[in-house]
Amino acid sequence: MSGERSTERRPDRLRPSVARLARFVARTLRGEWHAIVVDPVRQLARRGLSGLLLAFVAAFGVIFFHDIAQHPTGAVWVTRLGGVKADLPLWLSLLRTPVSLYVPALDLPVWAGITQLFLAFALAELTLGRSRTLAIAYATTLAGTLVARLMIAVGPGWSGFGLPAACGHILDTGPSAAVVGLFTYLSVIRRAPVVFTLTGGSMVWESIAVPNLAGREHLIAVGSAVVLGLLHGRRTQVRALARSLVHSLLPTRRTPGPSPTAPTAPTASPGFAVTASATVPAPATPHPTAAAVTSLER
């Protein structure tokens, strides 16, 4: 009988926990739906197709460079304009990085990635605006490119941080880092854990399953987007922190104050005589007792 009662009590104890968990999941999904989908759709209805300018440019740019690369001469020009490799000089890589966003990667299908590319830029442009969307896309892509160069420069080892020198010859192009960075940034500022898990979690799984250069760059893009998302809306605090760091690093300059000098004697102005003492002591008055004694003696 005691065993039957214990088995009956367990479902009764678990029901409130399951109900709270179900309510939490429902609130989270509802909040993400409004933050990631409903609000951008309202912005699209208000702004029209002009709010999707970056998304159309990114999608058509990838299609354009993909078609040009199908011809031998076009492939050479695409490589010269947007082909980024770690063994190139740094200034040349920085010059080609903006164009490399529209050059499709060699090992990824173009038409499957265009949908993700269009969706990422569309949601980001409707939510963040054009300037911030471009800034986040370029910053995450540039972070992946620069840190990949650092990994190759370090070499194999360092607890798996370094990469072999052969990775420096791999063509590093494609908008995948920008797409992952935009989705991650949106999920952080909109507090969307499901979207973050689908984007950042998938990149972590990809880097573990296929440990290559692209997987490392995707992880770097996710990390940089998380940092930028946490700094969103904290411009005043960031400026104050930067000023404090600058003041702590730069030496402080001491302004020389007036040096103490000895007191100088008063100088006589022309036409006036200066005496040795400005006040004359008054004559001392006799004590009353002494005055009484002298009167008695008399």
PDB file of C-alpha atoms in Angstrom:
ATOM      1  CA  MET A   1       0.000   0.000   0.000  1.00  0.00           C
ATOM      2  CA  SER A   2       2.845   2.411   0.828  1.00  0.00           C
ATOM      3  CA  GLY A   3       4.426   1.781  -2.590  1.00  0.00           C
ATOM      4  CA  GLU A   4       1.182   2.575  -4.368  1.00  0.00           C
ATOM      5  CA  ARG A   5       0.782   5.814  -2.410  1.00  0.00           C
ATOM      6  CA  SER A   6       4.334   6.944  -3.259  1.00  0.00           C
ATOM      7  CA  THR A   7       3.767   6.301  -6.972  1.00  0.00           C
ATOM      8  CA  GLU A   8       0.542   8.290  -6.801  1.00  0.00           C
ATOM      9  CA  ARG A   9       2.250  11.219  -5.056  1.00  0.00           C
ATOM     10  CA  ARG A  10       5.072  11.530  -7.612  1.00  0.00           C
ATOM     11  CA  PRO A  11       2.839  12.619 -10.526  1.00  0.00           C
ATOM     12  CA  ASP A  12       1.118  15.094  -8.213  1.00  0.00           C
ATOM     13  CA  ARG A  13       4.495  16.657  -7.347  1.00  0.00           C
ATOM     14  CA  LEU A  14       5.670  16.770 -10.935  1.00  0.00           C
ATOM     15  CA  ARG A  15       2.557  18.400 -12.349  1.00  0.00           C
ATOM     16  CA  PRO A  16       3.275  21.942 -11.004  1.00  0.00           C
ATOM     17  CA  SER A  17       6.861  21.801 -12.287  1.00  0.00           C
ATOM     18  CA  VAL A  18       5.760  20.630 -15.715  1.00  0.00           C
ATOM     19  CA  ALA A  19       3.079  23.326 -15.845  1.00  0.00           C
ATOM     20  CA  ARG A  20       5.600  26.052 -14.916  1.00  0.00           C
ATOM     21  CA  LEU A  21       8.029  24.771 -17.528  1.00  0.00           C
ATOM     22  CA  ALA A  22       5.305  24.730 -20.186  1.00  0.00           C
ATOM     23  CA  ARG A  23       4.283  28.306 -19.327  1.00  0.00           C
ATOM     24  CA  PHE A  24       7.904  29.452 -19.455  1.00  0.00           C
ATOM     25  CA  VAL A  25       8.449  27.865 -22.865  1.00  0.00           C
ATOM     26  CA  ALA A  26       5.215  29.369 -24.177  1.00  0.00           C
ATOM     27  CA  ARG A  27       6.172  32.861 -22.958  1.00  0.00           C
ATOM     28  CA  THR A  28       9.654  32.522 -24.433  1.00  0.00           C
ATOM     29  CA  LEU A  29       8.388  31.399 -27.831  1.00  0.00           C
ATOM     30  CA  ARG A  30       5.720  34.096 -27.885  1.00  0.00           C
ATOM     31  CA  GLY A  31       8.259  36.764 -27.002  1.00  0.00           C
ATOM     32  CA  GLU A  32      10.693  35.567 -29.666  1.00  0.00           C
ATOM     33  CA  TRP A  33       7.928  35.424 -32.256  1.00  0.00           C
ATOM     34  CA  HIS A  34       6.997  39.057 -31.618  1.00  0.00           C
ATOM     35  CA  ALA A  35      10.610  40.263 -31.351  1.00  0.00           C
ATOM     36  CA  ILE A  36      12.077  38.404 -34.338  1.00  0.00           C
ATOM     37  CA  VAL A  37       9.102  38.144 -36.725  1.00  0.00           C
ATOM     38  CA  VAL A  38       6.159  40.400 -35.820  1.00  0.00           C
ATOM     39  CA  ASP A  39       8.084  43.632 -35.231  1.00  0.00           C
ATOM     40  CA  PRO A  40      10.136  43.373 -38.475  1.00  0.00           C
ATOM     41  CA  VAL A  41       6.963  42.595 -40.431  1.00  0.00           C
ATOM     42  CA  ARG A  42       5.353  45.738 -39.029  1.00  0.00           C
ATOM     43  CA  GLN A  43       8.422  47.730 -40.038  1.00  0.00           C
ATOM     44  CA  LEU A  44       8.199  46.210 -43.533  1.00  0.00           C
ATOM     45  CA  ALA A  45       4.543  47.206 -43.819  1.00  0.00           C
ATOM     46  CA  ARG A  46       5.421  50.753 -42.789  1.00  0.00           C
ATOM     47  CA  ARG A  47       8.589  51.199 -44.898  1.00  0.00           C
ATOM     48  CA  GLY A  48       7.745  49.022 -47.878  1.00  0.00           C
ATOM     49  CA  LEU A  49      10.320  47.258 -50.039  1.00  0.00           C
ATOM     50  CA  SER A  50      12.860  50.009 -49.360  1.00  0.00           C
ATOM     51  CA  GLY A  51      13.421  48.362 -45.994  1.00  0.00           C
ATOM     52  CA  LEU A  52      14.854  45.298 -47.772  1.00  0.00           C
ATOM     53  CA  LEU A  53      17.486  47.116 -49.822  1.00  0.00           C
ATOM     54  CA  LEU A  54      20.486  45.450 -48.148  1.00  0.00           C
ATOM     55  CA  ALA A  55      18.887  42.023 -48.377  1.00  0.00           C
ATOM     56  CA  PHE A  56      18.308  42.389 -52.132  1.00  0.00           C
ATOM     57  CA  VAL A  57      21.810  43.771 -52.701  1.00  0.00           C
ATOM     58  CA  ALA A  58      23.420  40.919 -50.744  1.00  0.00           C
ATOM     59  CA  ALA A  59      21.408  38.219 -52.517  1.00  0.00           C
ATOM     60  CA  PHE A  60      21.936  39.631 -56.006  1.00  0.00           C
ATOM     61  CA  GLY A  61      25.612  40.267 -55.253  1.00  0.00           C
ATOM     62  CA  VAL A  62      26.195  36.599 -54.424  1.00  0.00           C
ATOM     63  CA  ILE A  63      24.298  35.495 -57.541  1.00  0.00           C
ATOM     64  CA  PHE A  64      26.256  37.962 -59.700  1.00  0.00           C
ATOM     65  CA  PHE A  65      29.692  36.868 -58.491  1.00  0.00           C
ATOM     66  CA  HIS A  66      28.663  33.222 -58.694  1.00  0.00           C
ATOM     67  CA  ASP A  67      27.690  33.592 -62.352  1.00  0.00           C
ATOM     68  CA  ILE A  68      30.881  35.488 -63.195  1.00  0.00           C
ATOM     69  CA  ALA A  69      33.035  32.854 -61.486  1.00  0.00           C
ATOM     70  CA  GLN A  70      31.705  30.166 -63.834  1.00  0.00           C
ATOM     71  CA  HIS A  71      33.929  31.536 -66.631  1.00  0.00           C
ATOM     72  CA  PRO A  72      37.745  31.311 -66.453  1.00  0.00           C
ATOM     73  CA  THR A  73      38.338  35.029 -66.961  1.00  0.00           C
ATOM     74  CA  GLY A  74      35.564  35.937 -64.560  1.00  0.00           C
ATOM     75  CA  ALA A  75      36.955  33.602 -61.904  1.00  0.00           C
ATOM     76  CA  VAL A  76      40.304  35.378 -62.099  1.00  0.00           C
ATOM     77  CA  TRP A  77      38.673  38.783 -61.604  1.00  0.00           C
ATOM     78  CA  VAL A  78      36.492  37.521 -58.760  1.00  0.00           C
ATOM     79  CA  THR A  79      39.603  36.210 -57.009  1.00  0.00           C
ATOM     80  CA  ARG A  80      41.407  39.499 -57.535  1.00  0.00           C
ATOM     81  CA  LEU A  81      38.516  41.549 -56.181  1.00  0.00           C
ATOM     82  CA  GLY A  82      37.268  39.417 -53.299  1.00  0.00           C
ATOM     83  CA  GLY A  83      39.576  36.466 -52.831  1.00  0.00           C
ATOM     84  CA  VAL A  84      40.898  36.551 -49.259  1.00  0.00           C
ATOM     85  CA  LYS A  85      43.617  34.210 -48.017  1.00  0.00           C
ATOM     86  CA  ALA A  86      45.673  34.225 -44.863  1.00  0.00           C
ATOM     87  CA  ASP A  87      48.953  34.185 -46.753  1.00  0.00           C
ATOM     88  CA  LEU A  88      48.147  37.502 -48.457  1.00  0.00           C
ATOM     89  CA  PRO A  89      49.467  40.792 -47.063  1.00  0.00           C
ATOM     90  CA  LEU A  90      47.241  42.262 -44.410  1.00  0.00           C
ATOM     91  CA  TRP A  91      46.453  45.438 -46.333  1.00  0.00           C
ATOM     92  CA  LEU A  92      45.346  43.415 -49.358  1.00  0.00           C
ATOM     93  CA  SER A  93      43.105  41.196 -47.218  1.00  0.00           C
ATOM     94  CA  LEU A  94      41.499  44.236 -45.625  1.00  0.00           C
ATOM     95  CA  LEU A  95      40.955  45.753 -49.064  1.00  0.00           C
ATOM     96  CA  ARG A  96      39.255  42.612 -50.389  1.00  0.00           C
ATOM     97  CA  THR A  97      37.187  41.797 -47.286  1.00  0.00           C
ATOM     98  CA  PRO A  98      34.099  43.925 -48.196  1.00  0.00           C
ATOM     99  CA  VAL A  99      33.843  42.257 -51.614  1.00  0.00           C
ATOM    100  CA  SER A 100      34.482  38.800 -50.136  1.00  0.00           C
ATOM    101  CA  LEU A 101      31.074  39.010 -48.425  1.00  0.00           C
ATOM    102  CA  TYR A 102      29.444  38.530 -51.840  1.00  0.00           C
ATOM    103  CA  VAL A 103      31.838  35.888 -53.173  1.00  0.00           C
ATOM    104  CA  PRO A 104      30.314  32.440 -52.477  1.00  0.00           C
ATOM    105  CA  ALA A 105      32.415  29.848 -50.699  1.00  0.00           C
ATOM    106  CA  LEU A 106      33.711  26.930 -52.706  1.00  0.00           C
ATOM    107  CA  ASP A 107      32.433  24.112 -50.472  1.00  0.00           C
ATOM    108  CA  LEU A 108      28.949  25.490 -49.755  1.00  0.00           C
ATOM    109  CA  PRO A 109      25.871  25.426 -52.033  1.00  0.00           C
ATOM    110  CA  VAL A 110      25.017  28.877 -53.304  1.00  0.00           C
ATOM    111  CA  TRP A 111      21.248  28.591 -53.709  1.00  0.00           C
ATOM    112  CA  ALA A 112      20.746  27.049 -50.270  1.00  0.00           C
ATOM    113  CA  GLY A 113      22.648  29.848 -48.581  1.00  0.00           C
ATOM    114  CA  ILE A 114      20.911  32.698 -50.410  1.00  0.00           C
ATOM    115  CA  THR A 115      17.715  32.158 -48.422  1.00  0.00           C
ATOM    116  CA  GLN A 116      19.567  32.414 -45.125  1.00  0.00           C
ATOM    117  CA  LEU A 117      21.496  35.406 -46.414  1.00  0.00           C
ATOM    118  CA  PHE A 118      18.344  37.251 -47.515  1.00  0.00           C
ATOM    119  CA  LEU A 119      16.532  36.459 -44.267  1.00  0.00           C
ATOM    120  CA  ALA A 120      19.444  37.558 -42.052  1.00  0.00           C
ATOM    121  CA  PHE A 121      19.954  40.887 -43.829  1.00  0.00           C
ATOM    122  CA  ALA A 122      16.208  41.516 -44.063  1.00  0.00           C
ATOM    123  CA  LEU A 123      15.540  40.987 -40.362  1.00  0.00           C
ATOM    124  CA  ALA A 124      18.636  42.938 -39.358  1.00  0.00           C
ATOM    125  CA  GLU A 125      17.852  45.881 -41.652  1.00  0.00           C
ATOM    126  CA  LEU A 126      14.255  46.117 -40.444  1.00  0.00           C
ATOM    127  CA  THR A 127      15.316  45.844 -36.802  1.00  0.00           C
ATOM    128  CA  LEU A 128      18.652  47.657 -36.637  1.00  0.00           C
ATOM    129  CA  GLY A 129      18.751  49.911 -39.673  1.00  0.00           C
ATOM    130  CA  ARG A 130      21.118  49.894 -42.627  1.00  0.00           C
ATOM    131  CA  SER A 131      24.203  51.425 -41.057  1.00  0.00           C
ATOM    132  CA  ARG A 132      24.230  49.166 -38.004  1.00  0.00           C
ATOM    133  CA  THR A 133      23.471  46.100 -40.130  1.00  0.00           C
ATOM    134  CA  LEU A 134      26.460  46.805 -42.357  1.00  0.00           C
ATOM    135  CA  ALA A 135      28.635  47.509 -39.316  1.00  0.00           C
ATOM    136  CA  ILE A 136      27.742  44.236 -37.578  1.00  0.00           C
ATOM    137  CA  ALA A 137      28.132  42.181 -40.776  1.00  0.00           C
ATOM    138  CA  TYR A 138      31.524  43.670 -41.571  1.00  0.00           C
ATOM    139  CA  ALA A 139      32.782  43.562 -37.969  1.00  0.00           C
ATOM    140  CA  THR A 140      31.978  39.874 -37.498  1.00  0.00           C
ATOM    141  CA  THR A 141      33.476  38.951 -40.873  1.00  0.00           C
ATOM    142  CA  LEU A 142      36.614  40.977 -40.202  1.00  0.00           C
ATOM    143  CA  ALA A 143      36.973  39.465 -36.733  1.00  0.00           C
ATOM    144  CA  GLY A 144      36.870  35.963 -38.191  1.00  0.00           C
ATOM    145  CA  THR A 145      39.429  36.839 -40.867  1.00  0.00           C
ATOM    146  CA  LEU A 146      41.892  38.496 -38.478  1.00  0.00           C
ATOM    147  CA  VAL A 147      41.694  35.838 -35.771  1.00  0.00           C
ATOM    148  CA  ALA A 148      42.116  33.120 -38.407  1.00  0.00           C
ATOM    149  CA  ARG A 149      45.337  34.821 -39.499  1.00  0.00           C
ATOM    150  CA  LEU A 150      46.454  34.841 -35.876  1.00  0.00           C
ATOM    151  CA  MET A 151      45.695  31.128 -35.512  1.00  0.00           C
ATOM    152  CA  ILE A 152      47.740  30.319 -38.602  1.00  0.00           C
ATOM    153  CA  ALA A 153      50.585  32.566 -37.429  1.00  0.00           C
ATOM    154  CA  VAL A 154      50.677  30.791 -34.058  1.00  0.00           C
ATOM    155  CA  GLY A 155      50.799  27.367 -35.683  1.00  0.00           C
ATOM    156  CA  PRO A 156      49.560  23.980 -34.488  1.00  0.00           C
ATOM    157  CA  GLY A 157      49.312  23.430 -30.787  1.00  0.00           C
ATOM    158  CA  TRP A 158      48.340  25.897 -28.085  1.00  0.00           C
ATOM    159  CA  SER A 159      45.532  23.622 -26.847  1.00  0.00           C
ATOM    160  CA  GLY A 160      43.928  23.481 -30.280  1.00  0.00           C
ATOM    161  CA  PHE A 161      44.011  27.235 -30.880  1.00  0.00           C
ATOM    162  CA  GLY A 162      46.605  27.241 -33.643  1.00  0.00           C
ATOM    163  CA  LEU A 163      46.170  26.046 -37.207  1.00  0.00           C
ATOM    164  CA  PRO A 164      48.688  24.571 -39.651  1.00  0.00           C
ATOM    165  CA  ALA A 165      50.325  26.806 -42.236  1.00  0.00           C
ATOM    166  CA  ALA A 166      48.520  24.972 -45.057  1.00  0.00           C
ATOM    167  CA  CYS A 167      45.271  26.718 -44.029  1.00  0.00           C
ATOM    168  CA  GLY A 168      46.788  29.977 -45.234  1.00  0.00           C
ATOM    169  CA  HIS A 169      46.308  28.891 -48.847  1.00  0.00           C
ATOM    170  CA  ILE A 170      42.571  28.194 -48.447  1.00  0.00           C
ATOM    171  CA  LEU A 171      40.236  30.700 -50.098  1.00  0.00           C
ATOM    172  CA  ASP A 172      38.347  32.448 -47.296  1.00  0.00           C
ATOM    173  CA  THR A 173      35.203  33.956 -48.824  1.00  0.00           C
ATOM    174  CA  GLY A 174      31.457  33.864 -48.375  1.00  0.00           C
ATOM    175  CA  PRO A 175      28.790  35.672 -46.333  1.00  0.00           C
ATOM    176  CA  SER A 176      28.337  32.850 -43.815  1.00  0.00           C
ATOM    177  CA  ALA A 177      30.210  34.650 -41.016  1.00  0.00           C
ATOM    178  CA  ALA A 178      28.107  37.772 -41.553  1.00  0.00           C
ATOM    179  CA  VAL A 179      24.883  35.725 -41.556  1.00  0.00           C
ATOM    180  CA  VAL A 180      25.815  33.964 -38.316  1.00  0.00           C
ATOM    181  CA  GLY A 181      26.893  37.246 -36.754  1.00  0.00           C
ATOM    182  CA  LEU A 182      23.647  39.023 -37.644  1.00  0.00           C
ATOM    183  CA  PHE A 183      21.447  36.207 -36.325  1.00  0.00           C
ATOM    184  CA  THR A 184      23.487  36.020 -33.120  1.00  0.00           C
ATOM    185  CA  TYR A 185      23.409  39.786 -32.598  1.00  0.00           C
ATOM    186  CA  LEU A 186      19.642  39.874 -33.084  1.00  0.00           C
ATOM    187  CA  SER A 187      19.121  36.987 -30.682  1.00  0.00           C
ATOM    188  CA  VAL A 188      21.201  38.723 -27.998  1.00  0.00           C
ATOM    189  CA  ILE A 189      19.592  42.158 -28.173  1.00  0.00           C
ATOM    190  CA  ARG A 190      16.099  40.674 -28.554  1.00  0.00           C
ATOM    191  CA  ARG A 191      16.685  38.037 -25.861  1.00  0.00           C
ATOM    192  CA  ALA A 192      15.807  35.122 -28.103  1.00  0.00           C
ATOM    193  CA  PRO A 193      17.456  31.981 -26.681  1.00  0.00           C
ATOM    194  CA  VAL A 194      15.859  29.664 -29.238  1.00  0.00           C
ATOM    195  CA  VAL A 195      17.279  31.609 -32.190  1.00  0.00           C
ATOM    196  CA  PHE A 196      20.631  31.822 -30.426  1.00  0.00           C
ATOM    197  CA  THR A 197      20.674  28.064 -29.924  1.00  0.00           C
ATOM    198  CA  LEU A 198      19.776  27.408 -33.545  1.00  0.00           C
ATOM    199  CA  THR A 199      22.520  29.736 -34.829  1.00  0.00           C
ATOM    200  CA  GLY A 200      25.338  29.705 -32.286  1.00  0.00           C
ATOM    201  CA  GLY A 201      24.712  26.118 -31.209  1.00  0.00           C
ATOM    202  CA  SER A 202      24.778  24.891 -34.772  1.00  0.00           C
ATOM    203  CA  MET A 203      28.094  26.647 -35.352  1.00  0.00           C
ATOM    204  CA  VAL A 204      29.581  25.003 -32.269  1.00  0.00           C
ATOM    205  CA  TRP A 205      28.396  21.621 -33.475  1.00  0.00           C
ATOM    206  CA  GLU A 206      29.803  22.309 -36.945  1.00  0.00           C
ATOM    207  CA  SER A 207      33.215  23.249 -35.573  1.00  0.00           C
ATOM    208  CA  ILE A 208      33.310  20.060 -33.507  1.00  0.00           C
ATOM    209  CA  ALA A 209      32.069  17.764 -36.277  1.00  0.00           C
ATOM    210  CA  VAL A 210      34.169  19.343 -39.054  1.00  0.00           C
ATOM    211  CA  PRO A 211      37.180  21.124 -37.517  1.00  0.00           C
ATOM    212  CA  ASN A 212      38.203  23.362 -40.413  1.00  0.00           C
ATOM    213  CA  LEU A 213      38.983  27.018 -41.006  1.00  0.00           C
ATOM    214  CA  ALA A 214      35.370  27.986 -41.742  1.00  0.00           C
ATOM    215  CA  GLY A 215      34.140  26.457 -38.486  1.00  0.00           C
ATOM    216  CA  ARG A 216      36.694  28.426 -36.501  1.00  0.00           C
ATOM    217  CA  GLU A 217      35.699  31.654 -38.201  1.00  0.00           C
ATOM    218  CA  HIS A 218      32.031  30.988 -37.513  1.00  0.00           C
ATOM    219  CA  LEU A 219      32.781  30.556 -33.819  1.00  0.00           C
ATOM    220  CA  ILE A 220      34.717  33.812 -33.814  1.00  0.00           C
ATOM    221  CA  ALA A 221      31.819  35.542 -35.546  1.00  0.00           C
ATOM    222  CA  VAL A 222      29.421  34.219 -32.904  1.00  0.00           C
ATOM    223  CA  GLY A 223      31.687  35.385 -30.077  1.00  0.00           C
ATOM    224  CA  SER A 224      32.193  38.856 -31.523  1.00  0.00           C
ATOM    225  CA  ALA A 225      28.446  39.221 -32.148  1.00  0.00           C
ATOM    226  CA  VAL A 226      27.720  38.253 -28.540  1.00  0.00           C
ATOM    227  CA  VAL A 227      30.140  40.910 -27.275  1.00  0.00           C
ATOM    228  CA  LEU A 228      28.653  43.556 -29.564  1.00  0.00           C
ATOM    229  CA  GLY A 229      25.148  42.545 -28.518  1.00  0.00           C
ATOM    230  CA  LEU A 230      25.993  42.875 -24.830  1.00  0.00           C
ATOM    231  CA  LEU A 231      27.383  46.362 -25.484  1.00  0.00           C
ATOM    232  CA  HIS A 232      24.211  47.403 -27.311  1.00  0.00           C
ATOM    233  CA  GLY A 233      22.580  50.423 -25.681  1.00  0.00           C
ATOM    234  CA  ARG A 234      25.509  51.032 -23.336  1.00  0.00           C
ATOM    235  CA  ARG A 235      27.292  53.767 -25.238  1.00  0.00           C
ATOM    236  CA  THR A 236      27.654  55.992 -22.175  1.00  0.00           C
ATOM    237  CA  GLN A 237      29.166  53.234 -20.055  1.00  0.00           C
ATOM    238  CA  VAL A 238      31.552  52.238 -22.847  1.00  0.00           C
ATOM    239  CA  ARG A 239      32.716  55.821 -23.284  1.00  0.00           C
ATOM    240  CA  ALA A 240      33.252  56.220 -19.555  1.00  0.00           C
ATOM    241  CA  LEU A 241      35.219  52.965 -19.431  1.00  0.00           C
ATOM    242  CA  ALA A 242      37.333  54.015 -22.410  1.00  0.00           C
ATOM    243  CA  ARG A 243      38.098  57.379 -20.817  1.00  0.00           C
ATOM    244  CA  SER A 244      39.080  55.742 -17.532  1.00  0.00           C
ATOM    245  CA  LEU A 245      41.382  53.340 -19.375  1.00  0.00           C
ATOM    246  CA  VAL A 246      42.985  56.195 -21.312  1.00  0.00           C
ATOM    247  CA  HIS A 247      43.540  58.210 -18.141  1.00  0.00           C
ATOM    248  CA  SER A 248      45.013  55.197 -16.363  1.00  0.00           C
ATOM    249  CA  LEU A 249      47.391  54.365 -19.218  1.00  0.00           C
ATOM    250  CA  LEU A 250      48.546  57.881 -20.065  1.00  0.00           C
ATOM    251  CA  PRO A 251      50.847  59.634 -17.563  1.00  0.00           C
ATOM    252  CA  THR A 252      49.229  62.478 -15.684  1.00  0.00           C
ATOM    253  CA  ARG A 253      50.784  65.912 -16.110  1.00  0.00           C
ATOM    254  CA  ARG A 254      51.271  67.947 -12.960  1.00  0.00           C
ATOM    255  CA  THR A 255      50.857  71.681 -13.349  1.00  0.00           C
ATOM    256  CA  PRO A 256      53.537  73.543 -11.319  1.00  0.00           C
ATOM    257  CA  GLY A 257      51.983  75.671  -8.595  1.00  0.00           C
ATOM    258  CA  PRO A 258      53.329  78.922  -7.143  1.00  0.00           C
ATOM    259  CA  SER A 259      56.536  78.273  -5.223  1.00  0.00           C
ATOM    260  CA  PRO A 260      56.577  79.511  -1.624  1.00  0.00           C
ATOM    261  CA  THR A 261      58.694  82.653  -1.206  1.00  0.00           C
ATOM    262  CA  ALA A 262      60.025  84.389   1.856  1.00  0.00           C
ATOM    263  CA  PRO A 263      58.055  87.399   3.114  1.00  0.00           C
ATOM    264  CA  THR A 264      59.471  90.619   1.748  1.00  0.00           C
ATOM    265  CA  ALA A 265      59.786  93.850   3.598  1.00  0.00           C
ATOM    266  CA  PRO A 266      57.339  96.563   2.665  1.00  0.00           C
ATOM    267  CA  THR A 267      58.712  98.907   0.109  1.00  0.00           C
ATOM    268  CA  ALA A 268      58.334 102.572   0.547  1.00  0.00           C
ATOM    269  CA  SER A 269      56.358 104.343  -2.032  1.00  0.00           C
ATOM    270  CA  PRO A 270      57.774 107.622  -3.278  1.00  0.00           C
ATOM    271  CA  GLY A 271      56.777 110.631  -1.246  1.00  0.00           C
ATOM    272  CA  PHE A 272      55.876 108.726   1.931  1.00  0.00           C
ATOM    273  CA  ALA A 273      58.188 107.830   4.844  1.00  0.00           C
ATOM    274  CA  VAL A 274      57.964 104.417   6.437  1.00  0.00           C
ATOM    275  CA  THR A 275      58.618 104.122  10.185  1.00  0.00           C
ATOM    276  CA  ALA A 276      60.151 101.124  11.824  1.00  0.00           C
ATOM    277  CA  SER A 277      56.968 100.268  13.702  1.00  0.00           C
ATOM    278  CA  ALA A 278      53.481 101.026  12.648  1.00  0.00           C
ATOM    279  CA  THR A 279      52.066 101.001  16.262  1.00  0.00           C
ATOM    280  CA  VAL A 280      53.378 102.606  19.450  1.00  0.00           C
ATOM    281  CA  PRO A 281      52.875 100.670  22.714  1.00  0.00           C
ATOM    282  CA  ALA A 282      50.653 102.416  25.252  1.00  0.00           C
ATOM    283  CA  PRO A 283      52.088 103.298  28.726  1.00  0.00           C
ATOM    284  CA  ALA A 284      51.555 100.610  31.343  1.00  0.00           C
ATOM    285  CA  THR A 285      49.031 101.397  34.101  1.00  0.00           C
ATOM    286  CA  PRO A 286      50.074 100.681  37.707  1.00  0.00           C
ATOM    287  CA  HIS A 287      48.452  97.794  39.561  1.00  0.00           C
ATOM    288  CA  PRO A 288      45.695  98.867  42.016  1.00  0.00           C
ATOM    289  CA  THR A 289      47.492  97.230  44.986  1.00  0.00           C
ATOM    290  CA  ALA A 290      50.687  99.073  44.274  1.00  0.00           C
ATOM    291  CA  ALA A 291      48.754 102.340  44.085  1.00  0.00           C
ATOM    292  CA  ALA A 292      47.220 101.689  47.545  1.00  0.00           C
ATOM    293  CA  VAL A 293      50.637 101.039  49.128  1.00  0.00           C
ATOM    294  CA  THR A 294      52.083 104.247  47.856  1.00  0.00           C
ATOM    295  CA  SER A 295      49.139 106.180  49.201  1.00  0.00           C
ATOM    296  CA  LEU A 296      49.668 104.701  52.720  1.00  0.00           C
ATOM    297  CA  GLU A 297      53.323 105.529  52.707  1.00  0.00           C
ATOM    298  CA  ARG A 298      52.499 109.113  52.013  1.00  0.00           C
TER     299      ARG A 298
END
